[in-house]
Short mmCIF file of C-alpha atoms and ligand atoms in Angstrom, two decimals:
data_model
loop_
_atom_site.label_atom_id
_atom_site.label_comp_id
_atom_site.label_asym_id
_atom_site.label_seq_id
_atom_site.Cartn_x
_atom_site.Cartn_y
_atom_site.Cartn_z
CA MET A 4 23.32 -17.43 20.85
CA ALA A 5 21.15 -16.47 18.39
CA ASN A 6 21.92 -13.45 15.79
CA ILE A 7 18.97 -11.52 15.97
CA PRO A 8 19.48 -7.96 13.89
CA ASN A 9 18.83 -4.65 16.12
CA PRO A 10 15.75 -3.16 14.50
CA ARG A 11 17.12 -0.09 14.94
CA THR A 12 19.96 -0.45 12.28
CA GLN A 13 18.11 -3.48 10.60
CA TYR A 14 18.17 -1.10 7.22
CA THR A 15 19.75 2.53 6.50
CA THR A 16 20.10 4.86 9.56
CA GLU A 17 21.88 7.06 6.67
CA ASP A 18 20.38 10.79 6.08
CA PHE A 19 18.61 10.44 2.65
CA PRO A 20 19.73 12.45 0.08
CA LYS A 21 17.01 15.11 -1.27
CA GLN A 22 15.32 13.88 -4.16
CA TYR A 23 12.12 15.25 -6.47
CA GLN A 24 10.16 13.21 -8.74
CA GLU A 25 6.81 14.27 -10.65
CA ALA A 26 3.90 12.24 -8.40
CA PRO A 27 3.37 9.70 -8.37
CA GLY A 28 7.16 8.64 -9.62
CA VAL A 29 9.62 5.37 -9.90
CA GLN A 30 11.05 3.49 -7.32
CA ASN A 31 13.73 2.53 -9.77
CA GLN A 32 15.24 5.88 -10.18
CA MET A 33 15.08 6.52 -6.27
CA THR A 34 18.53 6.23 -4.18
CA PRO A 35 18.91 4.45 -2.22
CA VAL A 36 16.11 1.94 -3.54
CA PRO A 37 13.34 0.97 -1.50
CA ASP A 38 14.05 -2.47 -0.11
CA CYS A 39 10.58 -4.42 -1.26
CA GLY A 40 11.55 -8.21 0.29
CA GLU A 41 13.31 -9.02 -3.41
CA LYS A 42 16.14 -10.56 -2.02
CA THR A 43 14.81 -11.48 1.40
CA TYR A 44 11.27 -12.57 1.31
CA LYS A 45 11.04 -16.49 1.77
CA GLY A 46 7.43 -18.00 1.03
CA SER A 47 6.11 -21.06 3.00
CA GLY A 48 2.76 -21.73 1.09
CA LYS A 49 0.43 -19.66 2.96
CA LEU A 50 -1.01 -18.59 0.01
CA GLU A 51 -1.45 -21.63 -2.43
CA GLY A 52 -3.55 -21.58 -5.00
CA ARG A 53 -4.98 -17.87 -4.04
CA LYS A 54 -5.62 -15.27 -6.73
CA ALA A 55 -4.88 -11.72 -5.32
CA LEU A 56 -5.33 -8.44 -6.52
CA VAL A 57 -2.96 -5.77 -5.39
CA THR A 58 -3.22 -1.83 -6.35
CA GLY A 59 0.06 0.48 -6.30
CA GLY A 60 1.39 -2.68 -6.80
CA ASP A 61 4.15 -1.23 -8.76
CA SER A 62 6.17 0.32 -5.71
CA GLY A 63 6.56 0.66 -2.68
CA ILE A 64 4.22 -1.37 0.21
CA GLY A 65 2.22 -2.76 -2.48
CA ARG A 66 4.65 -4.54 -4.32
CA ALA A 67 6.25 -5.70 -1.00
CA ALA A 68 2.68 -7.38 -1.01
CA ALA A 69 3.00 -8.37 -4.69
CA ILE A 70 6.00 -10.24 -3.67
CA ALA A 71 5.39 -11.82 -0.84
CA TYR A 72 1.89 -12.93 -1.90
CA ALA A 73 3.83 -14.31 -4.96
CA ARG A 74 6.37 -16.80 -3.12
CA GLU A 75 3.44 -17.55 -0.93
CA GLY A 76 1.67 -19.12 -3.79
CA ALA A 77 -0.71 -17.45 -5.22
CA ASP A 78 -1.22 -15.42 -8.55
CA VAL A 79 -1.30 -11.81 -8.68
CA ALA A 80 -2.68 -8.94 -10.30
CA ILE A 81 -1.14 -5.50 -9.93
CA ASN A 82 -2.86 -2.35 -10.77
CA TYR A 83 -0.25 1.13 -10.51
CA LEU A 84 -0.66 4.41 -13.09
CA PRO A 85 0.91 4.12 -17.07
CA ALA A 86 3.86 6.07 -16.01
CA GLU A 87 5.22 3.05 -13.18
CA GLN A 88 5.28 0.74 -16.12
CA SER A 89 8.99 -0.22 -15.42
CA ASP A 90 8.90 -0.57 -11.59
CA ALA A 91 5.51 -2.56 -12.93
CA ASP A 92 7.72 -4.87 -15.75
CA GLU A 93 10.11 -5.27 -12.85
CA VAL A 94 7.42 -6.72 -10.31
CA LYS A 95 6.17 -8.97 -12.93
CA GLN A 96 9.27 -10.37 -13.18
CA LEU A 97 9.98 -11.47 -10.16
CA ILE A 98 6.48 -12.90 -9.82
CA GLU A 99 6.97 -14.76 -12.65
CA ALA A 100 10.36 -16.50 -11.23
CA GLU A 101 7.77 -18.01 -8.09
CA GLY A 102 6.18 -19.63 -11.50
CA ARG A 103 3.08 -17.85 -10.54
CA LYS A 104 0.45 -16.00 -12.99
CA ALA A 105 1.51 -11.62 -13.42
CA VAL A 106 -1.42 -9.41 -14.42
CA LEU A 107 -0.60 -6.04 -14.87
CA ILE A 108 -3.48 -3.93 -15.15
CA PRO A 109 -2.27 0.05 -15.42
CA GLY A 110 -4.76 2.97 -15.24
CA ASP A 111 -5.98 5.64 -12.95
CA LEU A 112 -8.13 4.56 -9.47
CA SER A 113 -9.55 8.23 -9.66
CA ASN A 114 -11.93 6.91 -12.44
CA GLU A 115 -15.23 4.90 -11.61
CA ALA A 116 -15.57 3.15 -14.77
CA PHE A 117 -11.84 2.52 -14.70
CA ASN A 118 -11.99 0.49 -11.44
CA LYS A 119 -14.81 -1.50 -12.77
CA GLU A 120 -12.32 -2.93 -15.34
CA MET A 121 -9.50 -3.54 -13.26
CA VAL A 122 -11.58 -5.67 -11.59
CA GLU A 123 -12.77 -7.55 -14.38
CA LYS A 124 -9.52 -7.93 -15.81
CA ALA A 125 -8.03 -9.61 -12.61
CA ASN A 126 -10.88 -11.37 -12.44
CA THR A 127 -11.16 -12.87 -15.52
CA GLU A 128 -7.08 -13.24 -16.40
CA LEU A 129 -6.33 -15.09 -13.24
CA GLY A 130 -9.42 -17.15 -13.31
CA GLY A 131 -11.40 -16.08 -9.89
CA LEU A 132 -10.21 -13.04 -6.99
CA ASP A 133 -9.70 -14.03 -2.99
CA ILE A 134 -7.52 -11.39 -1.86
CA LEU A 135 -7.79 -7.53 -2.38
CA ALA A 136 -5.37 -5.53 -1.54
CA LEU A 137 -5.93 -1.76 -1.80
CA VAL A 138 -2.08 -0.25 -1.30
CA ALA A 139 -2.73 2.65 -4.02
CA GLY A 140 -2.41 6.14 -2.14
CA LYS A 141 -2.01 9.68 -3.58
CA GLN A 142 -0.30 11.98 -0.83
CA GLN A 143 0.74 15.68 -1.19
CA ALA A 144 1.88 17.84 1.16
CA VAL A 145 0.04 21.83 1.14
CA LYS A 146 1.12 23.69 4.59
CA ASP A 147 -1.92 26.07 4.11
CA ILE A 148 -4.93 25.43 3.19
CA ALA A 149 -5.18 28.45 1.15
CA ASP A 150 -2.98 26.58 -1.51
CA LEU A 151 -5.24 23.88 -1.50
CA PRO A 152 -6.06 23.33 -4.78
CA THR A 153 -10.30 21.50 -4.98
CA GLU A 154 -8.76 19.58 -7.90
CA GLN A 155 -6.40 18.13 -5.25
CA LEU A 156 -8.77 17.64 -2.65
CA GLU A 157 -11.35 15.47 -5.20
CA LYS A 158 -7.97 13.66 -6.03
CA THR A 159 -6.64 12.76 -3.08
CA PHE A 160 -10.65 11.30 -1.43
CA GLN A 161 -10.99 9.81 -5.60
CA VAL A 162 -7.56 7.76 -5.22
CA ASN A 163 -7.66 6.97 -1.58
CA VAL A 164 -11.50 6.25 -0.76
CA TYR A 165 -14.07 6.24 -3.37
CA SER A 166 -11.63 3.78 -5.25
CA MET A 167 -12.21 1.76 -2.56
CA TYR A 168 -15.98 1.74 -2.90
CA TRP A 169 -15.75 1.21 -6.38
CA THR A 170 -13.48 -1.86 -5.88
CA VAL A 171 -15.28 -3.32 -3.58
CA LYS A 172 -18.77 -2.94 -5.04
CA ALA A 173 -17.07 -4.29 -8.86
CA ALA A 174 -15.38 -7.60 -6.47
CA LEU A 175 -17.89 -8.34 -3.96
CA PRO A 176 -19.96 -10.43 -7.22
CA HIS A 177 -16.53 -12.98 -7.46
CA LEU A 178 -15.31 -13.01 -3.87
CA PRO A 179 -15.82 -15.91 -2.53
CA GLU A 180 -16.03 -17.10 1.08
CA GLY A 181 -12.70 -16.95 3.05
CA ALA A 182 -11.90 -14.22 0.68
CA SER A 183 -9.65 -11.36 2.49
CA ILE A 184 -9.93 -7.47 1.57
CA VAL A 185 -6.89 -5.36 3.49
CA THR A 186 -6.79 -2.23 3.13
CA THR A 187 -4.25 0.44 4.09
CA SER A 188 -4.06 3.40 5.91
CA SER A 189 -1.78 5.09 7.96
CA VAL A 190 -0.59 6.62 11.14
CA GLU A 191 -2.19 9.42 9.76
CA GLY A 192 -5.40 8.85 10.83
CA PHE A 193 -4.68 8.33 14.03
CA ASP A 194 -2.18 11.54 14.17
CA PRO A 195 -2.77 13.71 11.72
CA SER A 196 0.23 16.15 10.42
CA PRO A 197 -0.58 20.04 9.59
CA MET A 198 0.27 19.65 6.51
CA LEU A 199 -1.56 16.38 4.98
CA LEU A 200 -5.11 18.43 5.48
CA ASP A 201 -6.98 16.02 3.08
CA TYR A 202 -4.23 13.01 2.89
CA ALA A 203 -4.82 12.24 6.75
CA ALA A 204 -8.55 12.79 6.06
CA THR A 205 -8.88 10.38 3.89
CA LYS A 206 -6.73 8.13 5.98
CA PHE A 207 -9.19 8.48 8.56
CA ALA A 208 -12.15 8.07 6.24
CA ILE A 209 -10.56 4.29 5.37
CA ILE A 210 -9.89 3.29 8.76
CA GLY A 211 -14.20 4.39 8.82
CA PHE A 212 -14.61 2.07 5.95
CA THR A 213 -12.49 -1.13 6.86
CA LYS A 214 -14.63 -1.30 10.13
CA SER A 215 -17.43 -0.60 8.75
CA LEU A 216 -17.18 -2.96 5.72
CA SER A 217 -16.05 -5.67 7.99
CA LYS A 218 -19.64 -6.28 9.71
CA GLN A 219 -21.19 -5.66 6.78
CA LEU A 220 -18.93 -8.53 5.07
CA ALA A 221 -18.51 -11.26 8.14
CA ASP A 222 -22.13 -12.96 7.35
CA LYS A 223 -20.85 -14.01 4.15
CA GLY A 224 -17.32 -14.98 5.42
CA ILE A 225 -15.25 -11.76 3.94
CA ARG A 226 -13.37 -10.42 6.26
CA VAL A 227 -11.89 -7.20 5.70
CA ASN A 228 -8.58 -5.43 7.66
CA SER A 229 -6.41 -2.92 7.63
CA VAL A 230 -2.17 -1.85 7.79
CA ALA A 231 -2.14 1.14 8.96
CA PRO A 232 1.96 2.10 7.98
CA GLY A 233 4.31 4.94 9.86
CA PRO A 234 7.02 6.88 7.45
CA ILE A 235 8.49 3.61 4.85
CA TRP A 236 10.72 4.92 2.34
CA THR A 237 8.92 5.06 -1.03
CA ALA A 238 8.36 6.82 -3.81
CA LEU A 239 5.32 8.59 -2.61
CA GLN A 240 6.98 10.56 -0.11
CA ILE A 241 9.80 12.06 -2.84
CA SER A 242 7.60 12.70 -5.18
CA GLY A 243 5.58 15.54 -2.90
CA GLY A 244 4.04 13.41 0.12
CA GLN A 245 6.99 15.68 2.42
CA PRO A 246 8.20 18.93 1.85
CA GLN A 247 12.17 18.45 0.19
CA GLU A 248 13.27 19.25 3.69
CA ASN A 249 12.09 16.24 5.62
CA ILE A 250 13.77 14.25 3.38
CA PRO A 251 17.38 13.65 4.72
CA GLU A 252 15.63 12.85 7.81
CA PHE A 253 12.42 11.42 7.21
CA GLY A 254 11.73 8.68 10.32
CA LYS A 255 14.32 9.80 11.89
CA GLY A 256 13.73 13.29 12.57
CA THR A 257 10.13 14.69 11.04
CA PRO A 258 8.61 12.39 11.58
CA GLU A 259 10.61 11.26 14.58
CA THR A 260 10.43 7.38 15.30
CA PRO A 261 10.56 5.53 18.28
CA ILE A 262 12.41 3.26 16.45
CA GLY A 263 14.73 5.71 14.83
CA ARG A 264 14.83 5.19 11.09
CA ALA A 265 12.67 5.00 8.34
CA GLY A 266 10.67 1.34 7.85
CA GLN A 267 11.19 -0.29 4.25
CA PRO A 268 7.88 -1.52 2.57
CA ALA A 269 9.50 -5.13 3.27
CA GLU A 270 9.00 -4.42 7.01
CA LEU A 271 4.84 -4.52 6.03
CA ALA A 272 4.58 -7.34 4.02
CA SER A 273 4.03 -10.05 6.30
CA VAL A 274 0.94 -8.52 7.86
CA TYR A 275 -0.44 -8.44 4.08
CA VAL A 276 -0.12 -11.81 3.97
CA PHE A 277 -1.29 -12.64 7.43
CA LEU A 278 -4.34 -10.46 7.13
CA ALA A 279 -4.72 -11.91 3.53
CA SER A 280 -4.70 -15.90 5.41
CA ILE A 281 -6.34 -18.17 6.90
CA GLU A 282 -4.19 -17.85 9.74
CA SER A 283 -6.35 -14.56 10.56
CA SER A 284 -9.26 -16.72 10.10
CA TYR A 285 -10.59 -14.62 13.24
CA VAL A 286 -9.45 -11.07 12.43
CA THR A 287 -11.79 -8.95 11.18
CA GLY A 288 -12.33 -4.90 11.37
CA GLN A 289 -8.99 -4.47 12.76
CA ILE A 290 -6.19 -1.82 11.71
CA TYR A 291 -2.49 -3.57 12.29
CA SER A 292 0.18 -0.58 12.90
CA ILE A 293 4.12 -1.01 11.67
CA THR A 294 4.93 2.77 12.43
CA GLY A 295 8.38 1.94 13.85
CA GLY A 296 6.60 3.06 17.37
CA MET A 297 4.20 5.55 16.12
CA THR A 298 1.09 5.53 18.79
CA THR A 299 -2.00 4.65 17.20
CA ALA A 300 -4.53 4.89 19.02
P1 NAD B 20 4.49 3.94 -3.80
O1 NAD B 20 4.34 5.21 -4.58
O2 NAD B 20 5.11 3.40 -4.01
O3 NAD B 20 2.65 3.49 -3.81
C1 NAD B 20 1.32 4.35 -4.24
C2 NAD B 20 0.53 3.86 -5.26
O4 NAD B 20 -0.69 4.41 -5.08
C3 NAD B 20 2.11 4.05 -6.54
O5 NAD B 20 2.54 2.58 -6.98
C4 NAD B 20 0.69 4.48 -7.50
O6 NAD B 20 0.34 3.35 -8.40
C5 NAD B 20 -0.06 4.62 -6.97
N1 NAD B 20 -1.36 5.33 -7.50
C6 NAD B 20 -1.69 6.86 -7.01
N2 NAD B 20 -2.18 7.37 -7.59
C7 NAD B 20 -3.12 6.48 -8.93
C8 NAD B 20 -3.76 6.21 -9.47
N3 NAD B 20 -4.45 8.01 -9.74
N4 NAD B 20 -4.65 5.73 -10.02
C9 NAD B 20 -3.73 4.47 -9.69
N5 NAD B 20 -2.73 4.31 -8.61
C10 NAD B 20 -2.45 5.18 -8.42
O7 NAD B 20 4.30 4.45 -1.98
P2 NAD B 20 3.69 3.64 -0.78
O8 NAD B 20 4.02 4.48 0.13
O9 NAD B 20 4.26 2.46 -1.16
O10 NAD B 20 2.08 3.76 -0.80
C11 NAD B 20 1.25 2.42 -0.41
C12 NAD B 20 -0.15 2.77 0.45
O11 NAD B 20 0.95 3.36 1.28
C13 NAD B 20 -0.35 4.28 0.04
O12 NAD B 20 -1.61 3.91 0.31
C14 NAD B 20 -0.07 5.40 1.17
O13 NAD B 20 -1.08 6.45 1.19
C15 NAD B 20 0.29 4.24 2.06
N6 NAD B 20 1.16 4.89 3.37
C16 NAD B 20 2.65 5.03 3.07
C17 NAD B 20 3.30 5.71 4.14
C18 NAD B 20 4.35 5.94 4.29
O14 NAD B 20 5.70 6.74 4.60
N7 NAD B 20 4.69 5.76 2.56
C19 NAD B 20 3.17 5.65 5.23
C20 NAD B 20 1.79 5.72 5.50
C21 NAD B 20 0.80 5.21 4.49
MG1 MG B 21 5.14 3.06 -7.45
#
């Protein structure tokens, strides 16, 4: 009999210790450190010769995608905030360990001019660009709309939504036919939490952007899809994405998932690979949910 892991117990089901870092947080300071597939992801040449830009590539889901892309044969540029340099340095080493080129592009996606600089640098240093994995995101829980500062509202929309327009606009002149764009939405874009009034709205917007852009770019032979994660153990959550009281039972109790635990970034990597690769040649404008069973419809 095959030894198939039980998905309920495949990763930790222990309560997480409460822990807080100022946003964006670094995952190398987390307990436990999220699993981004560093020791487990095995490639099989699905992205040989491809050139990818991954925003939020230092940690969490973006890091899992960046590692997987390199192991599938792609050269990879990652974007992150300067405060995350220590996580980014680890990712650079992991990409280079695969014999692939790694380009580090720190900078703030809420700044329109930076989005263009990032794309130009990725394109120049990689010698082209044919995968955009837009994973960066900002999430700060606020229980009462009366306490939601306009500054947070603006930043959350700039980082999560506007930067997708700015990045794609800058990248399009470089993207060849066959290129793939993968955005990152959320279960929050289907079933929004009361404390994520700004964030959830950005995730609905990303779903609309993804579907609309897929129709606009189909005749160029460029596909656009989205990954919608459920509760995943990452720095986003311990740096204000959740109230501290939700951290111990995150993914188990608050929110509750049918699988009964939080997901790990490694569990999303193969879908970012699938959507970037030509294996998904007939897939565009779609939202792939990876939620531990939470409903997205
Ligand atoms: P993460 O903290 O590891 O990654 C988020 C990244 O966003 C950071 O590493 C940071 O580099 C980047 N970022 C934030 N603000 C930025 C800015 N102003 N400029 C440039 N980069 C900035 O957390 P994660 O959970 O892996 O998040 C990745 C994506 O997944 C986000 O879009 C998030 O909304 C989405 N998501 C996460 C969960 C979850 O439960 N963790 C659930 C659904 C969706
Ligand atoms: Mg990070």
